[in-house]
Amino acid sequence: MGGLGGPPPSPPNARKRRGGAVALLDGPPRGAASRSVHEERLEIPPSSTYASAVAVPLVPLDADAPSMTTAPLVFTGRGGEYFRIWVVNLLLTVITAGLYSAWTKVRKAKYFAQNTRLDGHVFGYHGNPKAILRGRIIALVLLGAYTWGFQFSRVAGLVTLMVLCAAGPWLFMRSQQFKLGNTSFRGLRFGFDARVGEAYRIMLPILVLWFAPAVVTALTADEGWQLGLVGLLTTLAIPWMHHRLKAYQHGRAVYGDRSFAFLGARRKFYGVYLKGAGLVVLAVLLGTTVAFVIAWFRGPASQFPGTGFEAAIYGGIIVLPVYVFAWPFLAARLQQAVWTSTRLGDVRFRTEIKARALFKIVFKSVMLTLLTCGLYWPFAAVALARYRIECVRVDSELPLTAIAADLHGRPVAALGEGAADTFGLDLGL
Amino acid sequence: MRANEFRAWFFSGRDGEAAAVVMRVDGERVVVEATDGTVRESEPLTTVMMSEPFDHAPRLITLRSGGTLEVEEEGGRLARALARAGVAVSPVVQLRRWWPAVLVALAGLIALVSLAYLKGLPLAAHWVADRLPAGIEGRLGDQMLVALDRHYLGPSQFDAEWRERLARRFADAATKAAPGVPYRLEFRATSEESINAFALPGGVVIVLDGLVRFAGDEAAVLGVLGHELGHVAYRHSTRQVLQSVGVGMLAGMLWGDFSGTAASVPLVLGVLKYSRGFEREADDFAIAFLRANEISIEPFYDVLVRLVEREERRGIATLPDFISTHPSLAERIEHVFKALDE
């Protein structure tokens, strides 16, 4: 069975706890009472599997921190179930010429959130589809202007870039607010502490650097040394930009009345990107070699890179290794760097994500998706989500239940979330 | 535990504490009882917000008070109790829960996407192309020419006088056969002597030196130029650009959430597929063009045949753009051949 629907080997507790409501780390007095009530209904005898599942998190991490407890995240989604959701979502999206996509986005987000369990409780997603539809229309207009602006005229292109710089930070801030503000855990909402001035201070340098090569291309007649210089500068700044964005996203996140903190990992980002760049070069070399071999086998008259359709096939052969080899490495190491630097009070996060395991999942997903003409896509999405989610560990000195009970909800609209609900942008960052 | 009772977690929304409670679906109300039996909440089913059922995830039920219940499905027991209480299940949920219905939906989806791809997009692209301001089309073509000049094309090696004579001949023929089709003829050459001619959006027709030498005969060159003028008259290039944008959007809808490299692969496939019908139309246009000018179709037909022979010698990898519709090539030649007989 392997990949089709069946989850990859995961800890036994991932599937055994149909009841789900078991709080793995319940604190002594109150927790013990609630657990005794629930044991009866769960009908799961304290079998060896169950006992070990409970025992694992309670093992002290190391001698220096004997009181540290660890809670894993568990993903209960299944490829087969998500396939059915995906098909129906797509059918309705195509029938409505894309308008229904906002509703499918909400259903998808709910599916992944409610199938993610931390300490026995699930996450919730509450986004308003109409707000997402409005956000998508805004995004589509901006994307269209960005893609076609310079085709139309230099002035139109430059004006588009200026509009993007002027609106970008505010849109990003609002999108974070929408995403986090509509996510809940244990009845409390996450949130994003959005301050307009800060958003511009953080984001404007990123946007200016990002668009600099496009501006230079538009203003200089030839793709000369100016473009090379600016392009190099922007490329070298990518780790810095990415880190700045992540630091802002994680540093201003809020859960209940408590703020997340981001400690900073700029050096790690540069290290990861440096190795990642090496892998990209290797992957491109590999792809180019394969493409040349194919071109050679097809006969001396065949052109490389060729034109039109052929160029696209050869391009695919070159890009595929980058996606399969370099992306898993970057994604795994960056996820590690980001989460180990994130704190929520005393709560720490870890991820045991491994580039090699991620590579196996991506490779299998790409191959099966191509072989099945895209039908494996939902299975791939679930497999990837399962691995990325189940690698995360939440460490804390007190059991999570005790910490959560001490958290409070925010007064409504404390962070201006009412306004954020007018439209939802998913930027996928 | 009675059939309408469920163990649940209750979150007040004021703090993160998880309270073990019993949720009872009581007639048309949801009643939340603490472990000691005291009623914490009681609300009509019509005002609560209930999440969709998923196979392995608990249901989240939000109450007006701001509190949330987290209730396991218990293998469908919750769904049955809610159905007895008259809670309607949305048609979308009913559809996706039943495999046969999902397979029907999949078949419908494939049919719809094929229909959109084969019929809907070409129609939409045609409609938009006819309404696109000429300025935008012209700019699009000019930019493509600038890019081609920068990377692939060089100036023509033929002398200006010869070029002007051919241009005038073509202009006269075009006025006679297709007045009011705005075009601009450009002569170019490539380093490896490509045999090609093509039309860009906005009416730019490019003819390469290689093609002129290969054709040898002026009547044959005029036939090829008539073919390109057909592309211009029907706005094929613009329609093709618009169609590939449409294919990209369709692919994005299917596989990406407006992202992902995988989504851009079918884009190129779309461009190839569409060109077959266009070539046929342009051939018909070329035949009519030659006839209107009382020029023999034979040299044009001859060029097509010789191109195929040449390709068969060299392998199909180097088919020039204006003939690059592999499966229908023989068919096209036959089509022109029929015109030859008439």
Short mmCIF file of N, CA and C in Angstrom, two decimals, chain A residues 83 86-96 375, chain B residues 95 99-117 250 254:
data_model
loop_
_atom_site.label_atom_id
_atom_site.label_comp_id
_atom_site.label_asym_id
_atom_site.label_seq_id
_atom_site.Cartn_x
_atom_site.Cartn_y
_atom_site.Cartn_z
N PHE A 83 -8.45 13.34 -1.04
CA PHE A 83 -8.70 13.20 -2.47
C PHE A 83 -10.17 13.52 -2.79
N TRP A 86 -10.79 17.14 -2.45
CA TRP A 86 -10.10 17.85 -3.54
C TRP A 86 -10.91 17.79 -4.83
N VAL A 87 -11.40 16.59 -5.16
CA VAL A 87 -12.15 16.43 -6.40
C VAL A 87 -13.41 17.29 -6.40
N VAL A 88 -14.17 17.22 -5.30
CA VAL A 88 -15.41 17.99 -5.23
C VAL A 88 -15.11 19.49 -5.24
N ASN A 89 -14.07 19.88 -4.52
CA ASN A 89 -13.67 21.29 -4.51
C ASN A 89 -13.35 21.77 -5.93
N LEU A 90 -12.59 20.95 -6.66
CA LEU A 90 -12.17 21.35 -8.01
C LEU A 90 -13.35 21.45 -8.95
N LEU A 91 -14.24 20.45 -8.85
CA LEU A 91 -15.41 20.46 -9.73
C LEU A 91 -16.18 21.76 -9.54
N LEU A 92 -16.42 22.11 -8.27
CA LEU A 92 -17.20 23.32 -8.00
C LEU A 92 -16.44 24.58 -8.42
N THR A 93 -15.12 24.56 -8.27
CA THR A 93 -14.32 25.71 -8.70
C THR A 93 -14.40 25.91 -10.20
N VAL A 94 -14.29 24.80 -10.95
CA VAL A 94 -14.32 24.91 -12.41
C VAL A 94 -15.72 25.34 -12.88
N ILE A 95 -16.77 24.77 -12.25
CA ILE A 95 -18.13 25.13 -12.64
C ILE A 95 -18.38 26.62 -12.44
N THR A 96 -17.84 27.16 -11.33
CA THR A 96 -18.11 28.56 -11.02
C THR A 96 -17.03 29.49 -11.58
N LEU A 375 -3.43 13.11 -10.47
CA LEU A 375 -4.41 12.60 -9.50
C LEU A 375 -3.78 12.29 -8.14
N LEU B 95 -21.85 14.87 -1.09
CA LEU B 95 -21.18 14.47 -2.33
C LEU B 95 -19.80 13.90 -2.02
N TRP B 99 -17.97 7.64 -2.09
CA TRP B 99 -16.99 7.38 -3.15
C TRP B 99 -17.60 7.36 -4.56
N PRO B 100 -18.71 6.62 -4.79
CA PRO B 100 -19.27 6.61 -6.16
C PRO B 100 -19.57 8.02 -6.66
N ALA B 101 -20.11 8.86 -5.78
CA ALA B 101 -20.41 10.25 -6.18
C ALA B 101 -19.12 10.99 -6.52
N VAL B 102 -18.06 10.70 -5.74
CA VAL B 102 -16.78 11.36 -5.99
C VAL B 102 -16.23 10.96 -7.36
N LEU B 103 -16.39 9.65 -7.69
CA LEU B 103 -15.89 9.20 -8.99
C LEU B 103 -16.69 9.84 -10.13
N VAL B 104 -17.99 9.98 -9.93
CA VAL B 104 -18.81 10.69 -10.93
C VAL B 104 -18.33 12.14 -11.05
N ALA B 105 -18.07 12.75 -9.89
CA ALA B 105 -17.59 14.14 -9.90
C ALA B 105 -16.26 14.23 -10.64
N LEU B 106 -15.40 13.22 -10.43
CA LEU B 106 -14.10 13.21 -11.11
C LEU B 106 -14.29 13.12 -12.63
N ALA B 107 -15.19 12.23 -13.04
CA ALA B 107 -15.47 12.11 -14.48
C ALA B 107 -16.00 13.44 -15.01
N GLY B 108 -16.92 14.05 -14.26
CA GLY B 108 -17.46 15.35 -14.66
C GLY B 108 -16.37 16.40 -14.74
N LEU B 109 -15.47 16.36 -13.78
CA LEU B 109 -14.37 17.33 -13.75
C LEU B 109 -13.49 17.19 -14.98
N ILE B 110 -13.13 15.92 -15.29
CA ILE B 110 -12.27 15.68 -16.47
C ILE B 110 -12.98 16.14 -17.73
N ALA B 111 -14.29 15.82 -17.83
CA ALA B 111 -15.05 16.25 -19.00
C ALA B 111 -15.08 17.77 -19.11
N LEU B 112 -15.34 18.43 -17.98
CA LEU B 112 -15.43 19.90 -17.99
C LEU B 112 -14.09 20.54 -18.35
N VAL B 113 -13.01 20.01 -17.76
CA VAL B 113 -11.70 20.59 -18.03
C VAL B 113 -11.34 20.39 -19.50
N SER B 114 -11.64 19.18 -20.04
CA SER B 114 -11.36 18.93 -21.46
C SER B 114 -12.15 19.90 -22.33
N LEU B 115 -13.42 20.07 -21.98
CA LEU B 115 -14.28 20.96 -22.75
C LEU B 115 -13.74 22.40 -22.69
N ALA B 116 -13.37 22.83 -21.49
CA ALA B 116 -12.83 24.18 -21.32
C ALA B 116 -11.55 24.34 -22.13
N TYR B 117 -10.73 23.28 -22.12
CA TYR B 117 -9.42 23.33 -22.77
C TYR B 117 -9.57 23.34 -24.30
N LEU B 250 -5.95 27.81 -15.73
CA LEU B 250 -6.67 26.55 -15.51
C LEU B 250 -5.79 25.58 -14.71
N LEU B 254 -6.16 23.90 -10.88
CA LEU B 254 -6.19 22.47 -10.61
C LEU B 254 -5.12 22.03 -9.63
#
